[in-house]
Short mmCIF file of C-alpha atoms in Angstrom, two decimals:
data_model
loop_
_atom_site.label_atom_id
_atom_site.label_comp_id
_atom_site.label_asym_id
_atom_site.label_seq_id
_atom_site.Cartn_x
_atom_site.Cartn_y
_atom_site.Cartn_z
CA UNK Z 218 -7.07 -20.88 -35.61
CA UNK Z 219 -8.26 -24.39 -34.90
CA UNK Z 220 -8.36 -25.67 -31.36
CA UNK Z 221 -9.61 -28.94 -29.96
CA UNK Z 222 -11.59 -28.98 -26.73
CA UNK Z 223 -12.32 -31.89 -24.48
CA UNK Z 224 -15.84 -31.22 -23.23
CA UNK Z 225 -17.74 -32.95 -20.47
CA UNK Z 226 -21.47 -33.72 -20.70
CA UNK Z 227 -22.30 -30.15 -19.61
CA UNK Z 228 -20.03 -28.61 -22.29
CA UNK Z 229 -17.49 -27.53 -19.69
CA UNK Z 230 -14.02 -27.33 -21.23
CA UNK Z 231 -11.73 -29.81 -19.49
CA UNK Z 232 -8.77 -29.62 -21.87
CA UNK Z 233 -7.68 -27.58 -24.89
CA UNK Z 234 -5.05 -28.57 -27.45
CA UNK Z 235 -3.98 -27.45 -30.94
CA UNK Z 236 -3.98 -30.81 -32.72
CA UNK Z 237 -6.75 -33.31 -33.50
CA UNK Z 238 -7.32 -36.02 -30.91
CA UNK Z 239 -10.04 -38.62 -30.48
CA UNK Z 240 -12.85 -37.41 -28.25
CA UNK Z 241 -12.01 -33.73 -28.67
CA UNK Z 242 -14.27 -31.22 -30.43
CA UNK Z 243 -12.72 -29.14 -33.20
CA UNK Z 244 -13.43 -25.40 -32.96
CA UNK Z 245 -12.37 -22.52 -35.18
CA UNK Z 246 -11.64 -19.26 -33.34
CA UNK Z 247 -10.41 -15.84 -34.46
CA UNK Z 248 -7.53 -15.91 -31.99
CA UNK Z 249 -4.13 -17.52 -31.74
CA UNK Z 250 -4.03 -17.91 -27.95
CA UNK Z 251 -6.57 -19.12 -25.44
CA UNK Z 252 -6.91 -17.54 -22.01
CA UNK Z 253 -4.77 -19.02 -19.26
CA UNK Z 254 -6.75 -21.52 -17.25
CA UNK Z 255 -9.30 -22.32 -19.94
CA UNK Z 256 -9.16 -25.93 -18.75
CA UNK Z 257 -9.73 -24.98 -15.10
CA UNK Z 258 -13.31 -26.25 -15.17
CA UNK Z 259 -15.30 -23.03 -15.30
CA UNK Z 260 -15.24 -22.23 -19.03
CA UNK Z 261 -18.21 -23.51 -21.01
CA UNK Z 262 -18.42 -24.02 -24.77
CA UNK Z 263 -21.74 -22.68 -26.09
CA UNK Z 264 -21.36 -24.00 -29.65
CA UNK Z 265 -19.71 -20.93 -31.13
CA UNK Z 266 -17.43 -19.55 -28.42
CA UNK Z 267 -16.30 -20.14 -24.86
CA UNK Z 268 -17.55 -18.20 -21.88
CA UNK Z 269 -16.86 -18.15 -18.17
CA UNK Z 270 -19.58 -19.79 -16.10
CA UNK Z 271 -19.41 -17.71 -12.91
CA UNK Z 272 -21.36 -20.36 -10.98
CA UNK Z 273 -18.46 -22.80 -11.51
CA UNK Z 274 -15.68 -20.32 -10.78
CA UNK Z 275 -14.19 -20.49 -7.29
CA UNK Z 276 -15.37 -17.59 -5.15
CA UNK Z 277 -11.97 -16.89 -3.58
CA UNK Z 278 -9.12 -19.24 -4.46
CA UNK Z 279 -7.15 -18.00 -1.45
CA UNK Z 280 -9.89 -18.87 1.04
CA UNK Z 281 -9.19 -22.48 1.93
CA UNK Z 282 -10.85 -22.41 5.34
CA UNK Z 283 -13.87 -24.46 4.26
CA UNK Z 284 -11.71 -27.00 2.45
CA UNK Z 285 -9.52 -27.46 5.53
CA UNK Z 286 -12.55 -27.91 7.76
CA UNK Z 287 -14.01 -30.52 5.41
CA UNK Z 288 -10.68 -32.38 5.29
CA UNK Z 289 -10.53 -32.37 9.08
CA UNK Z 290 -14.07 -33.78 9.31
CA UNK Z 291 -13.20 -36.48 6.79
CA UNK Z 292 -10.02 -37.30 8.68
CA UNK Z 293 -11.98 -37.71 11.92
CA UNK Z 294 -14.49 -40.01 10.21
CA UNK Z 295 -11.70 -42.12 8.72
CA UNK Z 296 -9.94 -42.34 12.07
CA UNK Z 297 -13.17 -43.48 13.73
CA UNK Z 298 -13.64 -46.15 11.07
CA UNK Z 299 -10.05 -47.37 11.51
CA UNK Z 300 -10.47 -47.45 15.29
CA UNK Z 301 -13.68 -49.46 14.89
CA UNK Z 302 -11.95 -51.95 12.60
CA UNK Z 303 -8.87 -52.32 14.81
CA UNK Z 304 -10.68 -52.46 18.12
CA UNK Z 305 -13.78 -54.24 16.88
CA UNK Z 306 -15.95 -51.30 17.84
CA UNK Z 307 -14.83 -51.51 21.49
CA UNK Z 308 -13.89 -47.84 21.76
#
């Protein structure tokens, strides 16, 4: 079956559709269905088939501790910048 993949510059599959579209690469595969999540950003097209790139795959999608900590750090930096703008750096 023909599929059409939107690939980034590293051949990572960003989107997959079943009809031709500008900017998409046509591929012929011996399957009628693609795996769920093929456009999740960790499947790579190698020219003949797709494969999971384990280095791109999230380690544990349920572990959001690091993401929360980074968001909190960013929030603190933004708050400091707002305070500096509002108070003219007088804090």
